Amino acid sequence: MIWDLHCHLSGVTGDTPHERIAKLMRYADRMGVERLVFFMGFPWSKDPAPDDLRRQNDQVLEALEHWRGRALGFVYLSPKHVEASLAELERCVANGPMVGVKLWVADRCADEQIDPIIRRAAQLKALIYQHTWWKAGGNGEGESTPLDLAKLAARHPQTTLICGHTGGDWERGIRAIRSRANVVIGTGGSDPTAGMMEMAVRELGPRRVLYGSDIGGRSFASQIAKVSGADLSPAKKRLIFGENLRRLLTPILQEKGLPL
Amino acid sequence: MIDVNVYLGQWPFRRLPHDGAAKLAAKLRGQGVTQAWAGSFEAVLQRDIGGVNARLAAECEEFGEGMFQPFGAINPNLPDWREDVRRCQEDYGMPGIRLHPNYHGYELDAPLFAELLDVARERKLIVQIAVKMEDERTQHPLLRMPPTSLAPLPKLLEARAGLRVVILNGLRNWRAPVVEKLASLGEHVAFEIATLEGVGGVEKLIAHLGVEHVLFGSYSPFFYLESAVLKLKESELGGVQRNAILKKNAARLLAT
């Protein structure tokens, strides 16, 4: 069972979300990916205005229409626009089919301005994915590091937060969030460097590690290989490939009547 | 199945689960690889390249039961590098050499690089060029190394017809015009797929370049070997295409 935490409507041609997701699903079929979580539309915007957030979320909603249950959606929000983001949370999660939140690089997540979004998402049982990177050449202005996420996690110890990309520089990223039990890592969107998954499981335990791909910029292949190629037991691989994500999404899927 | 991009020795910045010739050979064999073109991680930073190549040749001889074809490293910034080339070919019987221009401190428009290509052509050696070893965003902060620019290469190869060149770890941006330009020079210029990304990447790449320029390469043990293997599953390929990528193209290069 493979559940993919991290998918975008990119890497394939198509004028509409329908066309794009249909093409992506053909690759998912080839690779045995059962469920896929999509967030953000196209073209991307690093610092989206409220109307752009709405436009991109509409695209994901459109993509989900014909794939209900198999394709899941996280609503794209920005801590720079808290009121608009809260409105999108109501529209897309409380009153819509989405089951999580995507936070990208508009502003760093350590800042307390993001807290109303985190609190409301937690009330809705929405799973929260925060992009993180630790770049040797320096992060973008609003780009969070895993240490930023650790600060956020300390303020919201009862809320599960996903450390996107494992911080990119995973050897430091894993350490940065290790002591925060409410933080899990999303392993997609980096090179398939050997040893990554072994270290993650050694330091965090297998229940805090989630498979994701970051298609279409990445391939399913390179990201699935991180799990299938790792020196880990089959039981641990099953947790990472899908059982962990299913466990974390179970409350909101049940509430929405979506299949488990 | 021929993997044209593996490394022996230890990566300087971490231990890798399958570093070491015996472990890597077993891993490769488990995925159906019958021949692997091997360079040495030690060549990246060490300056006694002669020692590095001697150990590489010995390891390939000792382990793997014929799995490994050694590709010695040459650093044209070192004195008397021509002797290293000679040893690679005459003493160790290597079919080619592997270059790491960024770590060895030269660009491809350096006169020494052109001289090295001339020597390789005279000796009929395959030249592998490793564009990068690691995502530059995740490199050790004390040793940041931008990837090698291939921009000068097409002109150099135009003047050296028939020289066999394999680009390693060079397809992260496979739509770059220089990739197409290099492929247009002929079947003797090829790329391997270790750093190729994007959904359905291999089928898109061969539609763009032609299958004759595409080789199976895993960059193992730095990358999980399964990454390259699964890329062939993710793309819709016919049997002829698959065979070309997995074996025929590399065997043709080796035999030319």
Short mmCIF file of C-alpha atoms in Angstrom, two decimals:
data_model
loop_
_atom_site.label_atom_id
_atom_site.label_comp_id
_atom_site.label_asym_id
_atom_site.label_seq_id
_atom_site.Cartn_x
_atom_site.Cartn_y
_atom_site.Cartn_z
CA MET A 1 0.00 0.00 0.00
CA ILE A 2 1.51 3.33 -1.06
CA TRP A 3 -0.05 6.62 -0.02
CA ASP A 4 1.77 9.62 -1.45
CA LEU A 5 1.82 12.66 0.81
CA HIS A 6 3.21 15.16 -1.66
CA CYS A 7 1.92 15.65 -5.20
CA HIS A 8 1.50 18.63 -7.50
CA LEU A 9 -0.38 19.16 -10.74
CA SER A 10 2.90 19.66 -12.60
CA GLY A 11 5.34 17.74 -14.74
CA VAL A 12 2.71 16.90 -17.34
CA THR A 13 1.02 18.94 -20.03
CA GLY A 14 -2.64 19.87 -19.84
CA ASP A 15 -4.66 23.05 -19.82
CA THR A 16 -6.97 21.97 -17.04
CA PRO A 17 -6.54 20.29 -13.66
CA HIS A 18 -8.66 17.41 -14.99
CA GLU A 19 -6.28 16.77 -17.86
CA ARG A 20 -3.22 16.95 -15.67
CA ILE A 21 -4.39 14.70 -12.88
CA ALA A 22 -5.55 12.09 -15.38
CA LYS A 23 -2.04 11.93 -16.84
CA LEU A 24 -0.42 11.80 -13.42
CA MET A 25 -2.69 8.95 -12.37
CA ARG A 26 -1.42 6.84 -15.25
CA TYR A 27 2.08 7.04 -13.76
CA ALA A 28 0.71 6.41 -10.28
CA ASP A 29 -0.97 3.26 -11.62
CA ARG A 30 2.30 2.05 -13.10
CA MET A 31 4.05 2.55 -9.77
CA GLY A 32 1.31 1.10 -7.57
CA VAL A 33 0.49 4.36 -5.77
CA GLU A 34 -2.96 3.94 -4.26
CA ARG A 35 -3.71 7.37 -2.79
CA LEU A 36 -2.24 10.78 -3.63
CA VAL A 37 -2.37 14.07 -1.75
CA PHE A 38 -2.34 17.12 -4.01
CA PHE A 39 -1.68 20.72 -3.12
CA MET A 40 -1.14 23.98 -4.98
CA GLY A 41 -2.28 24.66 -8.52
CA PHE A 42 -0.44 26.21 -11.46
CA PRO A 43 1.45 28.37 -12.03
CA TRP A 44 2.97 28.41 -8.58
CA SER A 45 3.31 31.54 -6.53
CA LYS A 46 5.76 31.77 -3.64
CA ASP A 47 3.98 34.67 -2.01
CA PRO A 48 0.40 34.40 -3.20
CA ALA A 49 -2.16 37.13 -2.70
CA PRO A 50 -5.54 35.96 -1.32
CA ASP A 51 -7.13 35.71 -4.75
CA ASP A 52 -4.23 33.60 -5.97
CA LEU A 53 -4.58 31.24 -3.01
CA ARG A 54 -8.23 30.87 -3.92
CA ARG A 55 -7.45 30.29 -7.58
CA GLN A 56 -4.90 27.59 -6.84
CA ASN A 57 -7.17 25.87 -4.33
CA ASP A 58 -9.96 25.92 -6.90
CA GLN A 59 -7.68 24.10 -9.31
CA VAL A 60 -6.99 21.37 -6.77
CA LEU A 61 -10.70 21.10 -5.96
CA GLU A 62 -11.38 20.68 -9.65
CA ALA A 63 -8.71 17.99 -9.92
CA LEU A 64 -10.20 16.04 -7.03
CA GLU A 65 -13.69 15.93 -8.53
CA HIS A 66 -13.28 12.79 -10.60
CA TRP A 67 -10.87 11.07 -8.20
CA ARG A 68 -12.70 11.39 -4.93
CA GLY A 69 -11.20 9.13 -2.34
CA ARG A 70 -8.11 8.27 -4.38
CA ALA A 71 -6.92 11.87 -4.70
CA LEU A 72 -6.94 13.96 -1.55
CA GLY A 73 -6.32 17.68 -1.21
CA PHE A 74 -4.51 20.00 1.19
CA VAL A 75 -5.53 23.65 1.12
CA TYR A 76 -2.74 26.11 0.23
CA LEU A 77 -2.53 28.90 2.83
CA SER A 78 -0.22 31.79 3.67
CA PRO A 79 0.66 33.21 7.09
CA LYS A 80 0.97 36.58 5.37
CA HIS A 81 -2.81 36.57 4.82
CA VAL A 82 -4.26 35.09 7.98
CA GLU A 83 -7.88 36.19 7.51
CA ALA A 84 -7.96 35.05 3.90
CA SER A 85 -6.30 31.78 4.90
CA LEU A 86 -8.86 31.15 7.63
CA ALA A 87 -11.58 31.77 5.07
CA GLU A 88 -9.98 29.26 2.72
CA LEU A 89 -9.77 26.74 5.55
CA GLU A 90 -13.53 27.06 6.06
CA ARG A 91 -14.27 26.87 2.36
CA CYS A 92 -11.99 23.99 1.43
CA VAL A 93 -11.73 21.91 4.61
CA ALA A 94 -14.62 22.68 6.98
CA ASN A 95 -17.11 22.94 4.13
CA GLY A 96 -15.17 21.22 1.38
CA PRO A 97 -13.40 17.94 0.64
CA MET A 98 -9.84 18.87 1.60
CA VAL A 99 -8.14 17.11 4.49
CA GLY A 100 -5.02 19.10 5.25
CA VAL A 101 -3.06 22.33 4.96
CA LYS A 102 -0.04 23.23 2.85
CA LEU A 103 2.24 26.05 3.97
CA TRP A 104 5.07 26.98 1.66
CA VAL A 105 7.55 29.87 1.58
CA ALA A 106 5.59 33.11 1.92
CA ASP A 107 6.80 33.54 5.49
CA ARG A 108 8.70 31.57 8.09
CA CYS A 109 6.57 29.42 10.31
CA ALA A 110 8.39 30.32 13.55
CA ASP A 111 6.55 33.65 13.62
CA GLU A 112 3.45 33.67 15.85
CA GLN A 113 1.28 35.26 13.17
CA ILE A 114 0.72 31.75 11.81
CA ASP A 115 -0.84 30.48 15.05
CA PRO A 116 -4.54 31.17 14.27
CA ILE A 117 -4.16 29.04 11.12
CA ILE A 118 -2.56 26.19 13.04
CA ARG A 119 -5.22 26.33 15.78
CA ARG A 120 -8.14 26.26 13.36
CA ALA A 121 -6.59 23.51 11.25
CA ALA A 122 -6.11 21.42 14.38
CA GLN A 123 -9.76 21.95 15.36
CA LEU A 124 -10.74 20.64 11.94
CA LYS A 125 -8.35 17.66 12.33
CA ALA A 126 -6.59 18.80 9.17
CA LEU A 127 -3.05 17.53 8.73
CA ILE A 128 -0.50 20.34 8.38
CA TYR A 129 2.40 20.20 5.93
CA GLN A 130 5.06 22.89 6.26
CA HIS A 131 7.75 23.14 3.56
CA THR A 132 11.22 23.28 5.12
CA TRP A 133 14.70 23.46 3.66
CA TRP A 134 18.16 24.11 4.96
CA LYS A 135 20.11 25.31 1.96
CA ALA A 136 23.87 25.53 1.89
CA GLY A 137 23.58 28.72 -0.14
CA GLY A 138 21.01 30.26 2.19
CA ASN A 139 17.23 30.06 2.30
CA GLY A 140 14.80 32.36 0.61
CA GLU A 141 13.47 35.17 2.78
CA GLY A 142 10.26 33.45 3.82
CA GLU A 143 11.54 29.89 3.63
CA SER A 144 11.36 27.97 6.91
CA THR A 145 14.09 25.76 8.27
CA PRO A 146 13.35 22.67 10.37
CA LEU A 147 14.35 24.74 13.41
CA ASP A 148 11.55 27.19 12.58
CA LEU A 149 9.16 24.26 12.51
CA ALA A 150 10.51 22.98 15.84
CA LYS A 151 9.61 26.35 17.37
CA LEU A 152 6.13 26.17 15.92
CA ALA A 153 5.78 22.61 17.21
CA ALA A 154 6.74 23.73 20.71
CA ARG A 155 3.86 26.21 20.70
CA HIS A 156 1.39 23.56 19.48
CA PRO A 157 2.50 20.34 21.16
CA GLN A 158 -0.82 18.57 20.56
CA THR A 159 -0.85 19.24 16.82
CA THR A 160 0.89 16.97 14.34
CA LEU A 161 3.10 18.92 11.94
CA ILE A 162 4.86 17.56 8.87
CA CYS A 163 8.43 18.69 8.28
CA GLY A 164 8.44 18.95 4.48
CA HIS A 165 11.45 17.64 2.51
CA THR A 166 12.97 16.51 5.84
CA GLY A 167 14.56 19.92 5.72
CA GLY A 168 16.38 19.09 2.46
CA ASP A 169 19.65 18.74 4.34
CA TRP A 170 18.20 15.71 6.11
CA GLU A 171 21.17 15.00 8.34
CA ARG A 172 20.51 18.31 10.11
CA GLY A 173 16.76 18.37 9.54
CA ILE A 174 16.16 15.11 11.37
CA ARG A 175 18.15 16.33 14.35
CA ALA A 176 16.34 19.68 14.40
CA ILE A 177 12.91 18.13 14.95
CA ARG A 178 13.96 14.97 16.77
CA SER A 179 12.94 16.17 20.23
CA ARG A 180 9.51 17.36 19.05
CA ALA A 181 7.35 14.25 19.19
CA ASN A 182 4.50 15.98 17.34
CA VAL A 183 6.65 16.51 14.23
CA VAL A 184 6.81 13.86 11.51
CA ILE A 185 8.87 14.11 8.36
CA GLY A 186 7.77 14.13 4.73
CA THR A 187 10.58 12.51 2.77
CA GLY A 188 9.70 13.63 -0.75
CA GLY A 189 11.36 16.22 -2.90
CA SER A 190 15.06 15.60 -2.52
CA ASP A 191 17.64 13.37 -4.15
CA PRO A 192 17.40 9.64 -3.33
CA THR A 193 20.52 9.76 -1.22
CA ALA A 194 21.26 6.42 0.38
CA GLY A 195 21.19 6.33 4.16
CA MET A 196 18.50 8.97 4.54
CA MET A 197 15.71 6.63 5.52
CA GLU A 198 17.91 4.52 7.74
CA MET A 199 18.95 7.59 9.72
CA ALA A 200 15.37 8.87 9.90
CA VAL A 201 14.07 5.61 11.31
CA ARG A 202 17.01 5.28 13.69
CA GLU A 203 16.52 8.78 15.12
CA LEU A 204 12.75 9.25 14.92
CA GLY A 205 11.32 5.75 14.83
CA PRO A 206 9.35 4.42 11.85
CA ARG A 207 6.04 6.01 12.88
CA ARG A 208 7.35 9.54 12.30
CA VAL A 209 8.47 8.98 8.70
CA LEU A 210 6.10 9.50 5.74
CA TYR A 211 6.67 8.69 2.09
CA GLY A 212 5.93 11.46 -0.41
CA SER A 213 7.20 12.14 -3.90
CA ASP A 214 6.87 15.81 -4.89
CA ILE A 215 5.75 14.80 -8.38
CA GLY A 216 5.75 16.05 -11.11
CA GLY A 217 9.06 17.88 -10.52
CA ARG A 218 10.36 14.67 -9.00
CA SER A 219 9.65 11.15 -10.14
CA PHE A 220 7.72 8.54 -8.23
CA ALA A 221 10.70 6.28 -8.91
CA SER A 222 13.41 8.21 -7.12
CA GLN A 223 11.23 8.84 -4.09
CA ILE A 224 9.75 5.37 -3.78
CA ALA A 225 13.32 4.05 -4.02
CA LYS A 226 14.21 5.85 -0.79
CA VAL A 227 11.89 3.46 0.99
CA SER A 228 12.09 0.31 -1.11
CA GLY A 229 15.89 0.55 -1.29
CA ALA A 230 16.50 1.23 2.38
CA ASP A 231 17.86 -1.34 4.79
CA LEU A 232 14.65 -1.51 6.79
CA SER A 233 12.29 -4.32 7.69
CA PRO A 234 9.17 -4.85 5.55
CA ALA A 235 7.01 -3.78 8.51
CA LYS A 236 8.82 -0.45 8.80
CA LYS A 237 8.58 0.11 5.07
CA ARG A 238 4.82 -0.48 5.22
CA LEU A 239 4.49 2.18 7.90
CA ILE A 240 6.46 4.69 5.84
CA PHE A 241 4.79 3.88 2.52
CA GLY A 242 1.28 4.43 3.76
CA GLU A 243 0.21 3.18 7.16
CA ASN A 244 1.49 6.28 8.95
CA LEU A 245 -0.26 8.69 6.60
CA ARG A 246 -3.46 6.70 6.79
CA ARG A 247 -3.29 6.76 10.61
CA LEU A 248 -2.76 10.52 10.67
CA LEU A 249 -5.58 11.15 8.20
CA THR A 250 -8.04 8.70 9.73
CA PRO A 251 -9.88 11.22 11.97
CA ILE A 252 -10.62 13.65 9.17
CA LEU A 253 -11.31 10.98 6.55
CA GLN A 254 -13.83 9.39 8.88
CA GLU A 255 -15.43 12.74 9.61
CA LYS A 256 -15.83 13.43 5.91
CA GLY A 257 -16.98 9.93 5.09
CA LEU A 258 -14.04 9.36 2.76
CA PRO A 259 -12.75 5.81 2.35
CA LEU A 260 -9.89 4.66 4.54
CA MET B 1 22.24 -4.91 -17.57
CA ILE B 2 25.11 -2.39 -17.50
CA ASP B 3 25.32 0.36 -14.90
CA VAL B 4 27.72 3.04 -16.15
CA ASN B 5 27.81 5.11 -12.96
CA VAL B 6 28.87 3.48 -9.71
CA TYR B 7 31.58 4.35 -7.21
CA LEU B 8 33.84 2.37 -4.94
CA GLY B 9 35.61 3.69 -1.86
CA GLN B 10 34.08 5.94 0.78
CA TRP B 11 32.25 9.20 0.22
CA PRO B 12 34.10 11.77 2.36
CA PHE B 13 31.06 13.11 4.20
CA ARG B 14 29.09 10.06 5.30
CA ARG B 15 29.13 6.30 5.25
CA LEU B 16 26.76 4.88 2.67
CA PRO B 17 24.84 1.65 3.29
CA HIS B 18 26.49 -0.17 0.37
CA ASP B 19 29.91 1.38 0.13
CA GLY B 20 32.63 -1.16 -0.48
CA ALA B 21 33.11 -3.37 -3.52
CA ALA B 22 31.79 -6.63 -2.10
CA LYS B 23 28.60 -5.13 -0.67
CA LEU B 24 27.96 -3.06 -3.76
CA ALA B 25 28.52 -6.00 -6.09
CA ALA B 26 25.97 -8.06 -4.18
CA LYS B 27 23.48 -5.20 -4.28
CA LEU B 28 23.98 -4.65 -8.01
CA ARG B 29 23.65 -8.33 -8.75
CA GLY B 30 20.42 -8.46 -6.78
CA GLN B 31 18.91 -5.93 -9.17
CA GLY B 32 20.14 -7.71 -12.29
CA VAL B 33 23.23 -5.64 -13.02
CA THR B 34 25.92 -7.74 -14.68
CA GLN B 35 28.51 -5.05 -15.35
CA ALA B 36 29.20 -1.75 -13.57
CA TRP B 37 31.55 1.04 -14.62
CA ALA B 38 33.22 2.11 -11.40
CA GLY B 39 35.05 5.22 -10.35
CA SER B 40 36.39 6.02 -6.91
CA PHE B 41 34.99 8.44 -4.33
CA GLU B 42 38.55 8.85 -3.09
CA ALA B 43 39.42 10.63 -6.34
CA VAL B 44 37.21 13.56 -5.48
CA LEU B 45 39.46 15.07 -2.80
CA GLN B 46 42.66 13.05 -2.67
CA ARG B 47 45.69 14.25 -4.62
CA ASP B 48 47.57 10.97 -4.86
CA ILE B 49 45.46 9.99 -7.84
CA GLY B 50 47.97 7.31 -8.78
CA GLY B 51 47.29 5.56 -5.48
CA VAL B 52 43.55 6.00 -5.84
CA ASN B 53 43.56 4.41 -9.29
CA ALA B 54 45.79 1.55 -8.19
CA ARG B 55 43.39 0.72 -5.34
CA LEU B 56 40.41 1.04 -7.66
CA ALA B 57 41.95 -1.39 -10.14
CA ALA B 58 42.84 -3.84 -7.36
CA GLU B 59 39.35 -3.70 -5.82
CA CYS B 60 37.69 -4.27 -9.18
CA GLU B 61 39.99 -7.23 -9.76
CA GLU B 62 39.49 -8.71 -6.31
CA PHE B 63 35.77 -8.24 -5.76
CA GLY B 64 32.64 -8.65 -7.75
CA GLU B 65 33.63 -11.60 -9.93
CA GLY B 66 34.01 -9.48 -13.02
CA MET B 67 31.21 -7.07 -12.14
CA PHE B 68 33.33 -3.93 -12.16
CA GLN B 69 34.99 -2.13 -15.06
CA PRO B 70 37.31 0.44 -13.47
CA PHE B 71 37.37 4.01 -14.76
CA GLY B 72 40.38 5.78 -13.30
CA ALA B 73 40.35 9.39 -12.25
CA ILE B 74 42.51 11.98 -13.95
CA ASN B 75 43.16 15.44 -12.57
CA PRO B 76 44.79 17.56 -15.26
CA ASN B 77 45.76 20.12 -12.67
CA LEU B 78 48.20 17.64 -11.14
CA PRO B 79 51.77 17.45 -12.45
CA ASP B 80 52.45 14.60 -14.86
CA TRP B 81 48.79 13.63 -15.26
CA ARG B 82 49.61 11.97 -18.59
CA GLU B 83 51.38 9.23 -16.66
CA ASP B 84 48.14 8.59 -14.76
CA VAL B 85 46.36 8.18 -18.10
CA ARG B 86 49.03 5.80 -19.30
CA ARG B 87 48.78 3.67 -16.16
CA CYS B 88 45.00 3.54 -16.37
CA GLN B 89 45.17 2.12 -19.85
CA GLU B 90 48.41 0.18 -20.02
CA ASP B 91 48.87 -1.07 -16.46
CA TYR B 92 45.26 -1.57 -15.41
CA GLY B 93 43.50 -2.15 -18.70
CA MET B 94 40.84 0.43 -17.97
CA PRO B 95 38.46 1.20 -20.87
CA GLY B 96 38.11 4.83 -19.87
CA ILE B 97 38.67 7.62 -17.41
CA ARG B 98 36.34 9.53 -15.12
CA LEU B 99 36.70 13.28 -14.57
CA HIS B 100 35.46 15.50 -11.73
CA PRO B 101 36.21 18.98 -13.09
CA ASN B 102 34.49 20.98 -10.36
CA TYR B 103 36.25 19.21 -7.50
CA HIS B 104 39.56 19.33 -9.36
CA GLY B 105 39.30 23.04 -9.99
CA TYR B 106 38.93 23.58 -13.72
CA GLU B 107 36.27 24.57 -16.20
CA LEU B 108 35.78 22.77 -19.48
CA ASP B 109 37.17 25.72 -21.41
CA ALA B 110 40.56 25.25 -19.73
CA PRO B 111 43.37 24.43 -22.21
CA LEU B 112 44.43 21.49 -20.02
CA PHE B 113 41.02 19.91 -20.45
CA ALA B 114 41.34 20.13 -24.24
CA GLU B 115 44.76 18.47 -23.97
CA LEU B 116 43.27 15.72 -21.85
CA LEU B 117 40.58 15.10 -24.45
CA ASP B 118 43.28 14.84 -27.12
CA VAL B 119 45.17 12.26 -25.11
CA ALA B 120 41.99 10.27 -24.47
CA ARG B 121 41.15 10.35 -28.17
CA GLU B 122 44.60 9.20 -29.18
CA ARG B 123 44.36 6.34 -26.72
CA LYS B 124 40.75 5.54 -27.67
CA LEU B 125 39.57 5.88 -24.07
CA ILE B 126 35.99 6.59 -23.04
CA VAL B 127 35.76 9.88 -21.13
CA GLN B 128 33.19 10.10 -18.33
CA ILE B 129 32.51 13.56 -16.95
CA ALA B 130 30.77 13.82 -13.58
CA VAL B 131 28.84 17.08 -13.64
CA LYS B 132 28.21 17.02 -9.91
CA MET B 133 28.39 14.67 -6.96
CA GLU B 134 25.69 16.11 -4.72
CA ASP B 135 22.80 18.56 -4.76
CA GLU B 136 24.57 21.85 -4.19
CA ARG B 137 21.92 22.83 -1.63
CA THR B 138 22.84 19.97 0.69
CA GLN B 139 26.62 20.15 0.44
CA HIS B 140 28.84 20.50 3.46
CA PRO B 141 29.04 24.23 4.24
CA LEU B 142 32.84 24.13 4.17
CA LEU B 143 32.98 22.50 0.75
CA ARG B 144 30.41 23.95 -1.57
CA MET B 145 30.93 23.00 -5.18
CA PRO B 146 28.81 24.26 -8.08
CA PRO B 147 28.17 21.76 -10.88
CA THR B 148 30.45 21.73 -13.89
CA SER B 149 29.14 23.73 -16.83
CA LEU B 150 28.97 21.67 -20.00
CA ALA B 151 28.66 24.76 -22.19
CA PRO B 152 32.16 24.56 -23.74
CA LEU B 153 31.92 20.83 -24.45
CA PRO B 154 30.04 20.70 -27.79
CA LYS B 155 32.66 22.82 -29.53
CA LEU B 156 35.49 20.73 -28.07
CA LEU B 157 33.86 17.50 -29.22
CA GLU B 158 33.11 18.84 -32.68
CA ALA B 159 36.85 19.18 -33.10
CA ARG B 160 37.47 15.64 -31.82
CA ALA B 161 35.12 13.50 -33.86
CA GLY B 162 34.37 10.07 -32.51
CA LEU B 163 35.65 10.65 -28.98
CA ARG B 164 33.32 8.67 -26.72
CA VAL B 165 31.94 10.77 -23.89
CA VAL B 166 29.50 9.81 -21.15
CA ILE B 167 27.99 12.53 -19.00
CA LEU B 168 27.34 11.46 -15.41
CA ASN B 169 24.91 13.13 -13.00
CA GLY B 170 24.10 15.67 -15.68
CA LEU B 171 20.40 15.35 -16.38
CA ARG B 172 18.75 17.29 -13.55
CA ASN B 173 18.04 19.92 -16.20
CA TRP B 174 17.68 17.67 -19.22
CA ARG B 175 15.90 20.30 -21.26
CA ALA B 176 18.98 22.54 -21.24
CA PRO B 177 20.03 23.37 -24.82
CA VAL B 178 23.55 22.06 -24.23
CA VAL B 179 22.20 18.55 -23.61
CA GLU B 180 20.47 18.55 -26.97
CA LYS B 181 23.52 20.05 -28.66
CA LEU B 182 25.77 17.33 -27.25
CA ALA B 183 23.39 14.60 -28.32
CA SER B 184 23.30 16.04 -31.84
CA LEU B 185 27.03 15.24 -32.19
CA GLY B 186 26.38 11.54 -32.56
CA GLU B 187 25.88 8.24 -30.80
CA HIS B 188 29.31 8.46 -29.19
CA VAL B 189 27.96 11.07 -26.75
CA ALA B 190 25.63 9.69 -24.09
CA PHE B 191 23.98 10.50 -20.78
CA GLU B 192 23.00 8.30 -17.87
CA ILE B 193 19.81 8.67 -15.88
CA ALA B 194 20.87 8.83 -12.20
CA THR B 195 19.92 12.47 -11.69
CA LEU B 196 17.07 12.52 -14.21
CA GLU B 197 13.93 13.65 -12.43
CA GLY B 198 10.30 14.37 -13.25
CA VAL B 199 7.39 12.02 -13.61
CA GLY B 200 7.87 9.66 -16.57
CA GLY B 201 11.33 11.13 -17.05
CA VAL B 202 12.90 8.41 -19.18
CA GLU B 203 10.15 8.32 -21.79
CA LYS B 204 10.29 12.10 -22.09
CA LEU B 205 14.07 12.08 -22.33
CA ILE B 206 14.25 9.56 -25.13
CA ALA B 207 11.54 11.42 -27.03
CA HIS B 208 13.70 14.51 -26.69
CA LEU B 209 17.19 13.10 -27.36
CA GLY B 210 16.71 9.71 -28.98
CA VAL B 211 17.17 6.45 -27.12
CA GLU B 212 20.66 5.92 -28.49
CA HIS B 213 22.01 8.59 -26.16
CA VAL B 214 20.56 7.20 -22.95
CA LEU B 215 22.34 4.80 -20.61
CA PHE B 216 21.39 3.12 -17.36
CA GLY B 217 23.28 4.70 -14.47
CA SER B 218 22.43 4.58 -10.80
CA TYR B 219 25.13 6.61 -9.05
CA SER B 220 25.12 3.84 -6.51
CA PRO B 221 25.97 3.60 -3.66
CA PHE B 222 25.46 7.37 -3.22
CA PHE B 223 21.89 7.03 -4.48
CA TYR B 224 19.62 4.13 -3.71
CA LEU B 225 20.12 1.80 -6.67
CA GLU B 226 16.37 1.23 -6.90
CA SER B 227 15.88 4.83 -8.04
CA ALA B 228 17.32 4.19 -11.50
CA VAL B 229 15.71 0.76 -11.72
CA LEU B 230 12.25 2.14 -10.94
CA LYS B 231 12.61 4.96 -13.47
CA LEU B 232 12.42 2.33 -16.20
CA LYS B 233 9.22 1.00 -14.66
CA GLU B 234 7.66 4.44 -14.34
CA SER B 235 8.14 5.24 -18.02
CA GLU B 236 6.31 3.41 -20.73
CA LEU B 237 9.05 1.79 -22.78
CA GLY B 238 9.12 -0.87 -25.45
CA GLY B 239 11.42 -3.85 -25.25
CA VAL B 240 13.85 -2.44 -27.80
CA GLN B 241 14.11 0.85 -25.95
CA ARG B 242 14.54 -0.86 -22.62
CA ASN B 243 17.28 -3.12 -23.96
CA ALA B 244 19.08 -0.17 -25.52
CA ILE B 245 19.13 1.74 -22.25
CA LEU B 246 19.95 -1.22 -20.04
CA LYS B 247 22.66 -2.78 -22.14
CA LYS B 248 23.00 -2.23 -25.85
CA ASN B 249 24.04 1.42 -25.84
CA ALA B 250 26.71 0.94 -23.17
CA ALA B 251 27.99 -2.24 -24.81
CA ARG B 252 28.26 -0.38 -28.12
CA LEU B 253 30.27 2.41 -26.52
CA LEU B 254 32.58 -0.07 -24.87
CA ALA B 255 33.13 -2.02 -28.07
CA THR B 256 33.70 0.94 -30.39
#
